[in-house]
Short mmCIF file of C-alpha atoms and ligand atoms in Angstrom, two decimals:
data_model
loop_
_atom_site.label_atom_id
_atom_site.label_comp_id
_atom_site.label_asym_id
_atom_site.label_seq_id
_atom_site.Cartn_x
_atom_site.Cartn_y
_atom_site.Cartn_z
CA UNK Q 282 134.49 89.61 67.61
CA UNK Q 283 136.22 86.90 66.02
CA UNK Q 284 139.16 88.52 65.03
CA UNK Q 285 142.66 87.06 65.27
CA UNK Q 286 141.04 83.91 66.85
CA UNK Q 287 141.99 80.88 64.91
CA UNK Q 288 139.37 77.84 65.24
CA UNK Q 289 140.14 74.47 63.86
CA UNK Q 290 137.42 73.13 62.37
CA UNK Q 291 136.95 69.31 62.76
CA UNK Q 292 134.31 67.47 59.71
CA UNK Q 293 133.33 63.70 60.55
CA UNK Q 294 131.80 61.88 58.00
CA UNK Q 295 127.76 62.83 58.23
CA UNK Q 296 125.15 64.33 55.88
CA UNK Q 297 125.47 67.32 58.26
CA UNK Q 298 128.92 67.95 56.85
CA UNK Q 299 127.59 70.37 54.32
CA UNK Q 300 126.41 72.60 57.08
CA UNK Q 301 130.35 72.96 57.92
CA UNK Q 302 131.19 74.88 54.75
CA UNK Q 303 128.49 77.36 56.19
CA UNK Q 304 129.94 77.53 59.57
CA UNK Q 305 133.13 78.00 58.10
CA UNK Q 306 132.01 80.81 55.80
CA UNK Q 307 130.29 82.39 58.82
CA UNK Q 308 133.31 82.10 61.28
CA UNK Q 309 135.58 83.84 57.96
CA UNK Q 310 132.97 86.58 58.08
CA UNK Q 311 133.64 86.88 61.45
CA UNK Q 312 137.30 87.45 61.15
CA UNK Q 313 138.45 84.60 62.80
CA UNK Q 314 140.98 81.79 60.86
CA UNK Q 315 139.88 78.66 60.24
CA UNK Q 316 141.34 75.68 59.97
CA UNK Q 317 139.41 72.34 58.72
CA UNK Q 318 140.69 68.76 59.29
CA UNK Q 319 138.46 65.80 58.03
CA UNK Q 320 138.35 62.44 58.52
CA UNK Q 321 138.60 60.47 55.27
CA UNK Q 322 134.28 59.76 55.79
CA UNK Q 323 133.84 63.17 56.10
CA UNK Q 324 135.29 63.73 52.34
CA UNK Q 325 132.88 61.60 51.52
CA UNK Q 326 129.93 64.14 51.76
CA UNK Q 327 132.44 67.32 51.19
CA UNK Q 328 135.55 67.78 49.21
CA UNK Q 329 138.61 69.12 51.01
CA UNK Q 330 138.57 71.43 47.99
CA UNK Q 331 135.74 73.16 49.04
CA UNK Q 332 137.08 73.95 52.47
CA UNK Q 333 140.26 74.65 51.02
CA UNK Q 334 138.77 77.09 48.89
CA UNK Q 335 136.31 78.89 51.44
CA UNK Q 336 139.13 79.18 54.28
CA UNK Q 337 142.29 79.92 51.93
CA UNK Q 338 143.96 77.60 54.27
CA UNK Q 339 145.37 73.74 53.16
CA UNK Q 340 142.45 71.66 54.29
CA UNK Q 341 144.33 68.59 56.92
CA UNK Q 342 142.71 64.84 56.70
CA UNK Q 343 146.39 62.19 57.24
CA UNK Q 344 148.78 61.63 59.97
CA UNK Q 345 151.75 60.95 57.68
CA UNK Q 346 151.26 62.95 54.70
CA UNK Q 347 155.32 64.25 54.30
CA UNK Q 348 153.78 67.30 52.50
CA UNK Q 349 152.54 68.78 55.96
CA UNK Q 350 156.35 69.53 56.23
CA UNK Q 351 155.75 68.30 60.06
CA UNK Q 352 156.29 65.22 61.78
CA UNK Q 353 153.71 66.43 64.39
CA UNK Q 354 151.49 67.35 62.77
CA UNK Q 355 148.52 66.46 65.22
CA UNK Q 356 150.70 68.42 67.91
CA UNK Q 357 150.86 71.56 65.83
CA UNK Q 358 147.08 71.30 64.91
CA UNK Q 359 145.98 70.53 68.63
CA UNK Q 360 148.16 74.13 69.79
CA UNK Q 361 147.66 76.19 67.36
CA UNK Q 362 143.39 77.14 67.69
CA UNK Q 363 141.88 79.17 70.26
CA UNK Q 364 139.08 76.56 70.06
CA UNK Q 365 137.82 73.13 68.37
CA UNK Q 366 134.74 72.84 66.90
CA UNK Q 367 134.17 69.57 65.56
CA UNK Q 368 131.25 69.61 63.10
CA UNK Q 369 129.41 66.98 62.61
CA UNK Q 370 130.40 64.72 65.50
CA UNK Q 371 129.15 61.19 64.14
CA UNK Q 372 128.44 58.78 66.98
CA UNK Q 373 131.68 57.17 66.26
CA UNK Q 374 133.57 60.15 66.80
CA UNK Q 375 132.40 60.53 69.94
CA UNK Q 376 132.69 56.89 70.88
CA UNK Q 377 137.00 56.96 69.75
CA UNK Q 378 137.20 60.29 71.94
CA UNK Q 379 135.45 58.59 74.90
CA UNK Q 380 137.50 55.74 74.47
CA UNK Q 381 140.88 57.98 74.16
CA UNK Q 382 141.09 56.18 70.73
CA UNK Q 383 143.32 57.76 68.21
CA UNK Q 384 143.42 55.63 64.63
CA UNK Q 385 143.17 58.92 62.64
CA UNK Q 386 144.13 62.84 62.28
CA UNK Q 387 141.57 64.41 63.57
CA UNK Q 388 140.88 62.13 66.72
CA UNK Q 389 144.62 62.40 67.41
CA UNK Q 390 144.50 65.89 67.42
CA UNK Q 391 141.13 65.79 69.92
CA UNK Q 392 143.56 63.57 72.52
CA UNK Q 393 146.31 66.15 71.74
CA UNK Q 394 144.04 69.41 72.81
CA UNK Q 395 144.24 70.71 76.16
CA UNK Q 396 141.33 71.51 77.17
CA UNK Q 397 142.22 73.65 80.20
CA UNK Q 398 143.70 75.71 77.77
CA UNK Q 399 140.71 75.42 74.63
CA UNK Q 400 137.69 74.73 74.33
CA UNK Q 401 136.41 71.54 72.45
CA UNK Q 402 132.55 72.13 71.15
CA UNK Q 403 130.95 68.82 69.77
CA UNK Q 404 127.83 69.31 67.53
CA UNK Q 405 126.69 65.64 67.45
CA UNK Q 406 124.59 64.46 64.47
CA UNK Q 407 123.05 60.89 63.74
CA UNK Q 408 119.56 59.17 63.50
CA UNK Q 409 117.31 59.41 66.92
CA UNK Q 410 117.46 56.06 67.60
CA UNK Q 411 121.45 56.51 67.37
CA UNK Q 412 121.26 59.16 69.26
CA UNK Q 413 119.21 57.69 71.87
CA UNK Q 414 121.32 54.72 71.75
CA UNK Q 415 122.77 53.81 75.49
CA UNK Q 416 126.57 53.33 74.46
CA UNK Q 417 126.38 57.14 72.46
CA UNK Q 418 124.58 58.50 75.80
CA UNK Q 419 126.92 57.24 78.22
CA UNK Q 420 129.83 58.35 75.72
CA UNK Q 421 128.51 61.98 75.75
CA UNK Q 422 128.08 62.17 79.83
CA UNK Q 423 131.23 61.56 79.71
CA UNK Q 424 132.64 63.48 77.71
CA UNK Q 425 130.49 66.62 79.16
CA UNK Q 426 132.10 65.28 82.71
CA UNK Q 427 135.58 66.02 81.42
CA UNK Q 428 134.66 69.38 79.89
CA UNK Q 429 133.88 69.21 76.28
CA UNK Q 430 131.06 70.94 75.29
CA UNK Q 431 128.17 69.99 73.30
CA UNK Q 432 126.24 71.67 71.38
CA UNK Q 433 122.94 69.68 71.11
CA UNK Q 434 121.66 68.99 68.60
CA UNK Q 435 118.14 69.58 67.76
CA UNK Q 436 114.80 67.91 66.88
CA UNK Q 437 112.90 67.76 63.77
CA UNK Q 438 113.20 65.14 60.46
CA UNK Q 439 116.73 63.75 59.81
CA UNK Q 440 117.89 62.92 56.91
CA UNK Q 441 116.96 59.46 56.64
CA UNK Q 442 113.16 60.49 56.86
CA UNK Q 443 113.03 59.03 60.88
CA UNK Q 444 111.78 62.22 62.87
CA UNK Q 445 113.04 63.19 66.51
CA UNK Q 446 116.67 64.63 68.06
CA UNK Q 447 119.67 64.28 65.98
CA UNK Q 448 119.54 67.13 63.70
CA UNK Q 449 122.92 69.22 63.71
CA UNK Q 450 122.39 72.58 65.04
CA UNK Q 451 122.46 75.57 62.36
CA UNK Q 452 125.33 76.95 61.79
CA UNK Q 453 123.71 80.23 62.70
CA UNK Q 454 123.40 78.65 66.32
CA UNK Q 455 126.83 77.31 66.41
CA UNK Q 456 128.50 80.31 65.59
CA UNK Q 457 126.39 82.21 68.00
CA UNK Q 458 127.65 79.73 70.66
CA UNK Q 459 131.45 80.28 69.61
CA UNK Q 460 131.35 83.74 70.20
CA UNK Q 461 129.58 83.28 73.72
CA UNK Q 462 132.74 81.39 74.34
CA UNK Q 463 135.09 84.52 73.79
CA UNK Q 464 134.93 87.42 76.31
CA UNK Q 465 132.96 90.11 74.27
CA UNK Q 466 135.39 92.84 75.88
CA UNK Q 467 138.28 93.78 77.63
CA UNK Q 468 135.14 94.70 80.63
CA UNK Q 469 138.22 94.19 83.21
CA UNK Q 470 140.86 96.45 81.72
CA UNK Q 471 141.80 98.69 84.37
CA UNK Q 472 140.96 96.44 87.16
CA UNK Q 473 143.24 94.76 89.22
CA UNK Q 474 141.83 91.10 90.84
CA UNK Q 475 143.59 89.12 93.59
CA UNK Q 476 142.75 85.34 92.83
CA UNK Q 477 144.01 83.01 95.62
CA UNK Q 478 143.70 78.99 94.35
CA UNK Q 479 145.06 75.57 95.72
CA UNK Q 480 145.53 73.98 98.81
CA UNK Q 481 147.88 75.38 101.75
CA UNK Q 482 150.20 72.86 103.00
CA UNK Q 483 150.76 72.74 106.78
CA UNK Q 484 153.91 71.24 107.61
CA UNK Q 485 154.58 68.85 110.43
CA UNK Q 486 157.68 68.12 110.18
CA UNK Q 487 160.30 67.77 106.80
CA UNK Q 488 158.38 65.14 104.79
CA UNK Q 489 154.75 65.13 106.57
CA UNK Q 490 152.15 67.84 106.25
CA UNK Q 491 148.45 68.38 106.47
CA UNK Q 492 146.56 69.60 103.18
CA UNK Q 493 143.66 68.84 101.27
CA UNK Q 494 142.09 67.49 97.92
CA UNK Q 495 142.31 70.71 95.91
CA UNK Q 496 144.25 71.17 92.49
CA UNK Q 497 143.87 74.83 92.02
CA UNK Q 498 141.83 74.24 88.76
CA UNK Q 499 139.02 76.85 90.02
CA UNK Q 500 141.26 79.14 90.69
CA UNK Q 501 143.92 78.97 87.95
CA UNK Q 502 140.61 79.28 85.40
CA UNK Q 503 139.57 82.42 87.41
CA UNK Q 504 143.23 83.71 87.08
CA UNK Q 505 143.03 82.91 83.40
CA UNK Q 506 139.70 84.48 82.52
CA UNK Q 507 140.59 87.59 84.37
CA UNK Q 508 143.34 88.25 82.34
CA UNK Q 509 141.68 87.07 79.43
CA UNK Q 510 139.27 90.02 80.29
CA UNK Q 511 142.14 92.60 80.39
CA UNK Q 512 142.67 92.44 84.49
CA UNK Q 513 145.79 93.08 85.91
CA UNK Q 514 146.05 89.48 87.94
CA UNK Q 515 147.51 88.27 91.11
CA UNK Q 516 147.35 84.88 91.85
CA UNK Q 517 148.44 83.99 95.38
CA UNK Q 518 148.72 80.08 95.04
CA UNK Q 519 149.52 77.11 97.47
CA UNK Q 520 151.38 74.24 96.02
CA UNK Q 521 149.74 72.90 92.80
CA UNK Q 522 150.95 71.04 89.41
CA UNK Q 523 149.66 73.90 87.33
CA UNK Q 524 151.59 76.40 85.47
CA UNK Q 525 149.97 79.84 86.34
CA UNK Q 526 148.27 81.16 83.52
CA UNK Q 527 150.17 83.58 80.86
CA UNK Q 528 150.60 87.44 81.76
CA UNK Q 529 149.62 86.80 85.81
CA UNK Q 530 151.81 87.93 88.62
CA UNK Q 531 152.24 84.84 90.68
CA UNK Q 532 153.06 84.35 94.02
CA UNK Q 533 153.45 80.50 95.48
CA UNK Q 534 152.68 79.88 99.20
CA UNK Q 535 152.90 77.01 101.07
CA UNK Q 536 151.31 77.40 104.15
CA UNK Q 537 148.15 79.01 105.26
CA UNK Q 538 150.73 81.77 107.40
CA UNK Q 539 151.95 82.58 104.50
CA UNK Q 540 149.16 83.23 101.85
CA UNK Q 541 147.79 85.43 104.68
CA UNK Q 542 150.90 87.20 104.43
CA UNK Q 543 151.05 87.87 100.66
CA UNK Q 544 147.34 88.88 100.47
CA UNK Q 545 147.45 91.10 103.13
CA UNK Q 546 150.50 92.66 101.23
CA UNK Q 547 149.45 92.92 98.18
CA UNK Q 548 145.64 93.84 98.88
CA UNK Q 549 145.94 97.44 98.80
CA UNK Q 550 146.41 96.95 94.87
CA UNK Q 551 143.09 95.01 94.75
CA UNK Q 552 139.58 95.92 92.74
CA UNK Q 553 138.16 92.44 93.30
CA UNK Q 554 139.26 89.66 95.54
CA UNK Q 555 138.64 86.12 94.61
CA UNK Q 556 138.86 83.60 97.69
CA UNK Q 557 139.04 80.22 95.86
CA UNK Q 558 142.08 78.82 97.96
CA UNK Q 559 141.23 76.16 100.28
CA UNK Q 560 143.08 77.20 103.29
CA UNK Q 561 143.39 74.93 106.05
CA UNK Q 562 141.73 75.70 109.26
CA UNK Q 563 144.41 73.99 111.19
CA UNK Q 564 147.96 73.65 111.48
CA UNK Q 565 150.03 71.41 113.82
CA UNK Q 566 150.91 73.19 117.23
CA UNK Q 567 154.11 71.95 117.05
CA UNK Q 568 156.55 71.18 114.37
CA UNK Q 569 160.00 69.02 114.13
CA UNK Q 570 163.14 69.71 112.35
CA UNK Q 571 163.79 66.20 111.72
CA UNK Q 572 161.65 63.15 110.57
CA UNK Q 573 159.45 61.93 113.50
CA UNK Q 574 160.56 58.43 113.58
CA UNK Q 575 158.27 55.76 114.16
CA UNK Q 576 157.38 54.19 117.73
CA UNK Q 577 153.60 54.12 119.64
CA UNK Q 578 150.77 56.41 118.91
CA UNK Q 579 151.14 59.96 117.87
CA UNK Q 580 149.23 62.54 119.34
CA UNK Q 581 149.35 65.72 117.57
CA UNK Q 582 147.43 69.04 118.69
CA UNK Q 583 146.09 71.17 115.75
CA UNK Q 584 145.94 75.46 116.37
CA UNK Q 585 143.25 77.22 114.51
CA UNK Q 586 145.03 79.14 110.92
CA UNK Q 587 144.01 82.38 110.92
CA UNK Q 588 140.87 82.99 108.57
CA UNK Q 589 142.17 84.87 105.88
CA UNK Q 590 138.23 86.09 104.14
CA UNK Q 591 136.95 86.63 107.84
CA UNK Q 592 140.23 89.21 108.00
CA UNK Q 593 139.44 90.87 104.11
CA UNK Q 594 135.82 91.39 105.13
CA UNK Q 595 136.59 92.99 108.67
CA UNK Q 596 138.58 95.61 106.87
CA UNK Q 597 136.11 95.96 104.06
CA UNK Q 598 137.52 98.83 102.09
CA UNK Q 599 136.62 99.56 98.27
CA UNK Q 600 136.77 96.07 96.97
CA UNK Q 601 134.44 93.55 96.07
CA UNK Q 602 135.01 90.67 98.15
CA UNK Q 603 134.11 86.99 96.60
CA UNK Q 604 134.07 83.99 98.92
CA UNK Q 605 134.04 80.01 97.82
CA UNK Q 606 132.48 77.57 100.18
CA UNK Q 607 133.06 73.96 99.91
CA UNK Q 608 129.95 72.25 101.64
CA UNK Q 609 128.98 68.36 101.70
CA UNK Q 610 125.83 69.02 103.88
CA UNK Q 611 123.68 72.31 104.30
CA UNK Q 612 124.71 74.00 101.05
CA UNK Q 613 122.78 77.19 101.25
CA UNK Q 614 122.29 77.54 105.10
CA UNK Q 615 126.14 77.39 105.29
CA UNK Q 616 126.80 79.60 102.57
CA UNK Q 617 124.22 82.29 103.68
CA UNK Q 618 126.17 82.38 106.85
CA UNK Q 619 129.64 82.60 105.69
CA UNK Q 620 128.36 85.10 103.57
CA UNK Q 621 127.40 87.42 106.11
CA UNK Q 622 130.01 86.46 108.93
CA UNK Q 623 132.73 87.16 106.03
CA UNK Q 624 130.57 90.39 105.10
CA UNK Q 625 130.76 89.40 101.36
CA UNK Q 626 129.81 90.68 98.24
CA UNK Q 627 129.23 86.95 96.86
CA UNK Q 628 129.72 83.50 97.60
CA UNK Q 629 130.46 80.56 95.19
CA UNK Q 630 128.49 77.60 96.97
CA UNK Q 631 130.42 74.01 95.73
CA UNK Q 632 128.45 70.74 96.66
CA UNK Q 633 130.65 68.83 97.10
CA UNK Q 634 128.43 65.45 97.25
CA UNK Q 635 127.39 66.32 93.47
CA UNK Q 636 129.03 64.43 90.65
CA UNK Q 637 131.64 66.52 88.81
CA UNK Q 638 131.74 69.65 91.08
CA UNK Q 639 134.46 70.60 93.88
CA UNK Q 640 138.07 69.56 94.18
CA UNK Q 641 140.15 68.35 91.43
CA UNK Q 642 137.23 67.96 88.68
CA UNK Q 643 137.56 69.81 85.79
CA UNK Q 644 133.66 70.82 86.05
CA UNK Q 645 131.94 72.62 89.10
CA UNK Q 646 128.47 72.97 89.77
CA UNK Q 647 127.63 75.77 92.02
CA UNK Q 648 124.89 78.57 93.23
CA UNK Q 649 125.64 81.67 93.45
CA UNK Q 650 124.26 83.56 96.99
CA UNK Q 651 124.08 87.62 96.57
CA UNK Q 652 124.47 89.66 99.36
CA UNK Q 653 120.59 90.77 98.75
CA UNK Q 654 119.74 86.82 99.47
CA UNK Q 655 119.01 86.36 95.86
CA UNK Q 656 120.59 82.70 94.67
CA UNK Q 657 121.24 81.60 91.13
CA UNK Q 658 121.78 77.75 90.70
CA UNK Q 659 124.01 77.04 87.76
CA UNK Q 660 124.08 73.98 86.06
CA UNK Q 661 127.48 71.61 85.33
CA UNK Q 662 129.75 73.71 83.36
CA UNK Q 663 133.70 73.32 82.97
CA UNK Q 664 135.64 75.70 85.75
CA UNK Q 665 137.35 78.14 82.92
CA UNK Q 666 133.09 78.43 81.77
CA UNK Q 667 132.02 79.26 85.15
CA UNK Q 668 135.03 81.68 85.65
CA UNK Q 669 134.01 83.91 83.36
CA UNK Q 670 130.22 83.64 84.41
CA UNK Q 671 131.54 84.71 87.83
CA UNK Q 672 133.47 87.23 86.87
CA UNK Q 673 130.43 88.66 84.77
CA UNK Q 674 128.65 88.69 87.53
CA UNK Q 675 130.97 90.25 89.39
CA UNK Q 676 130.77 92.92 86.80
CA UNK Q 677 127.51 93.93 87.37
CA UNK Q 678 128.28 94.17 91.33
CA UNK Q 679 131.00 96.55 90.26
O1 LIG D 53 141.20 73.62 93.42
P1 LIG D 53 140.15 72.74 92.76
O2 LIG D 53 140.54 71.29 92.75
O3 LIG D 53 139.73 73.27 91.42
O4 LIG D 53 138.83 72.80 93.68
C1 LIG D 53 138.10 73.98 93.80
C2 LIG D 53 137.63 74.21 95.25
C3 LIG D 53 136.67 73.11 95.67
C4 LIG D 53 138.83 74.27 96.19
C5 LIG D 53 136.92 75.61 95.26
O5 LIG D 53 135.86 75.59 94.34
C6 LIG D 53 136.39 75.95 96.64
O6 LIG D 53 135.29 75.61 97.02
N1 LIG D 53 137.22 76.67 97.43
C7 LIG D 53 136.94 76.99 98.86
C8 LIG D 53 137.27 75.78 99.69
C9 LIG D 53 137.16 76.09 101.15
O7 LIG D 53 138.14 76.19 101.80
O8 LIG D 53 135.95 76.30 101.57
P2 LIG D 53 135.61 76.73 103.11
O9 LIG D 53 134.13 76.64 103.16
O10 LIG D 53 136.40 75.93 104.08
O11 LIG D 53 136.10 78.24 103.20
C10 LIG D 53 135.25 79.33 102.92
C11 LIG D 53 136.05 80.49 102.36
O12 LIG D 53 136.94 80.99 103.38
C12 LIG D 53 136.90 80.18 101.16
O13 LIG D 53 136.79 81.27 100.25
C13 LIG D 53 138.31 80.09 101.71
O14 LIG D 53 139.29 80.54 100.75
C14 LIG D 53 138.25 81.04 102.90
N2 LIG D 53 139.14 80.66 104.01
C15 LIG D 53 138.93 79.51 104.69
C16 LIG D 53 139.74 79.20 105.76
C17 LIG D 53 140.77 80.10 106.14
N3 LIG D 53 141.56 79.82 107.13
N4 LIG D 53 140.97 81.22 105.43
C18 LIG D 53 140.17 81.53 104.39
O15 LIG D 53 140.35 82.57 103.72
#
């Protein structure tokens, strides 16, 4: 499942470091590439020759070591991997990548990864009372808030004879939780799915215009994971700073008007239609050609946008229709009815009162509302995470 994924594998100087020459041998097994960088406390527990010799790759630990042939070498490491492991995480690991602190290799290379584009699993491991410790709990909320992932680690007696949480997961369990990461199949090959994402920008006049809070994040991550999956991809977008994701057939909108236009075009094409765009409701009656230049008050009337999902459900053909709904009171009531007024297949519910979920985050929390009234409350996962959750269940709708 593994194969011709290439995971860098960071090692941070903790007893649990011996548990990374099993990971790595398991992730080998796997067929996956694997490349280990250290920090000069994790050799202190395992020898770079060891990794070296169980991943046939040059094992990195320095930032200037003229024998990496590269002057970026943190760059090159942090583009390279499908995914970042780092294995043990000591609670000073996690306390420099909190703090955006980058004094060696491998923390460099953690501030260099994108993680919109990979994903960075933490395996923390350190005495309870560490563990427990408020300045390592805070660091870790935060950390989960911007999208790392943790795998938790788990209860029992450490290694310094204290008992309680703090032991580093098996590697068993860790490698089990890299491959949940990776699409098992190509399940969408064959497919085609319409994503919309972003705002819509209603114009007033040249330099003024109505919009809203969103980045496209949701639905650039559902464009992503669809292809990932082996969709064909359309991704009608309003103006965002994102670069659409490799292999999808973008089309930028500005204005409300205009997305309409483009999915209505393009929606014969469509297996599954993902609504994530938040399209303004209302557009100025009137606009100018020129700058409206300042004098008293301005009044200006706003004219209902047409409702582009109240349109795809009316003419309801053979796709599955997927709604978002961006609440802040009334979650589920609302939902449920813009689920059936919309005559959808399923609705992604976003709190938007909730910590880390909604516009701009890189996390969402949401619930899920089935047609059959059935609800599924997720927890706070990052937005490429819950893409491909959605689009699993989508699957099953299918
Ligand atoms: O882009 P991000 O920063 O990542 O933020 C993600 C998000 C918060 C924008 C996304 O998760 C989300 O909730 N999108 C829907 C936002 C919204 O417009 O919600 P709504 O409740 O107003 O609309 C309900 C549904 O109708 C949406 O699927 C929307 O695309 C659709 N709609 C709304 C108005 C309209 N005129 N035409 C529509 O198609």
């Amino acid at each position: 499942m593994l194969k011709d994924k290439t995971i860098l594998l960071g090692i941070t100087g903790g007893i649990a470091a011996y548990k990374s020459a099993e990971l790595a041998r398991l992730l080998i097994k796997e067929g996956a590439a694997v490349q280990v960088v250290m920090t000069a406390n994790a050799e202190a527990f395992i020898t770079p020759l060891t990794m070296r010799t169980l991943t046939g790759r040059p094992v990195y630990s320095s930032l200037f070591n003229p024998s990496y042939g590269s002057a970026t070498v943190h760059i090159d490491l942090a583009r390279e991997p499908h995914m970042v492991v780092v294995a043990p995480a000591t609670a000073n690991f996690l306390g420099k990548i909190a703090a955006g602190i980058a004094d060696d290799l491998l923390s460099t290379v953690l501030l260099a990864v994108n993680l919109k584009e990979r994903p960075v699993i933490l395996a923390p491991s350190m005495n309870t009372v560490m563990f427990h410790n408020a300045a390592v709990r805070e660091n870790i909320e935060l950390l989960r808030k911007r999208g790392y992932i943790f795998a938790d680690p788990l209860a029992g007696v450490l290694a310094c004879g204290d008992v309680g949480e703090g032991r580093m997961v098996e590697p068993a369990q860790l490698l089990q939780l890299i491959k949940d990461k990776f699409p098992a199949r190509e399940d969408y090959g064959g497919l085609t799915v319409l994503v919309t994402a972003g705002p819509t920008r209603e114009l007033l006049d040249p330099v003024r215009f109505f919009s809203n809070h969103s980045s496209g994040r949701m639905g650039y991550a559902l464009a992503r994971a669809a292809r990932e999956r082996g969709a064909r991809v359309l991704l009608i977008s309003g103006p965002t700073a994102l670069e659409p994701p490799p292999g999808v057939e973008f089309h930028p909108v500005v204005s409300a008007r205009e997305m309409y236009d483009v999915v209505m075009d393009k929606l014969f094409l469509a297996d599954v239609i993902i609504k994530t765009a938040a399209v303004a409701d209302y557009r100025p009656e009137e606009t100018y050609s020129q700058k409206i230049k300042k004098g008293g008050d301005l009044l200006v009337r706003l004219v209902r946008n047409p409702d582009i999902l109240q349109e795809l459900g009316s003419r309801k053909g053979n796709y599955i229709l997927v709604g978002f709904a961006a609440e802040t009171e009334n979650l589920l009531n609302n939902a449920h009815k813009k689920l059936a007024a919309k005559n959808l297949d399923l609705i992604v519910a976003n709190d938007l009162t909730e910590e880390g979920a909604g516009f701009t985050y890189e996390t969402n929390k949401v619930n899920l509302l089935y047609r059959d009234g059935h609800v599924e409350e997720l927890p706070l996962m990052t937005k490429y995470e819950l893409a491909h959750l959605i689009l699993e269940r989508i699957k099953i709708i299918i």
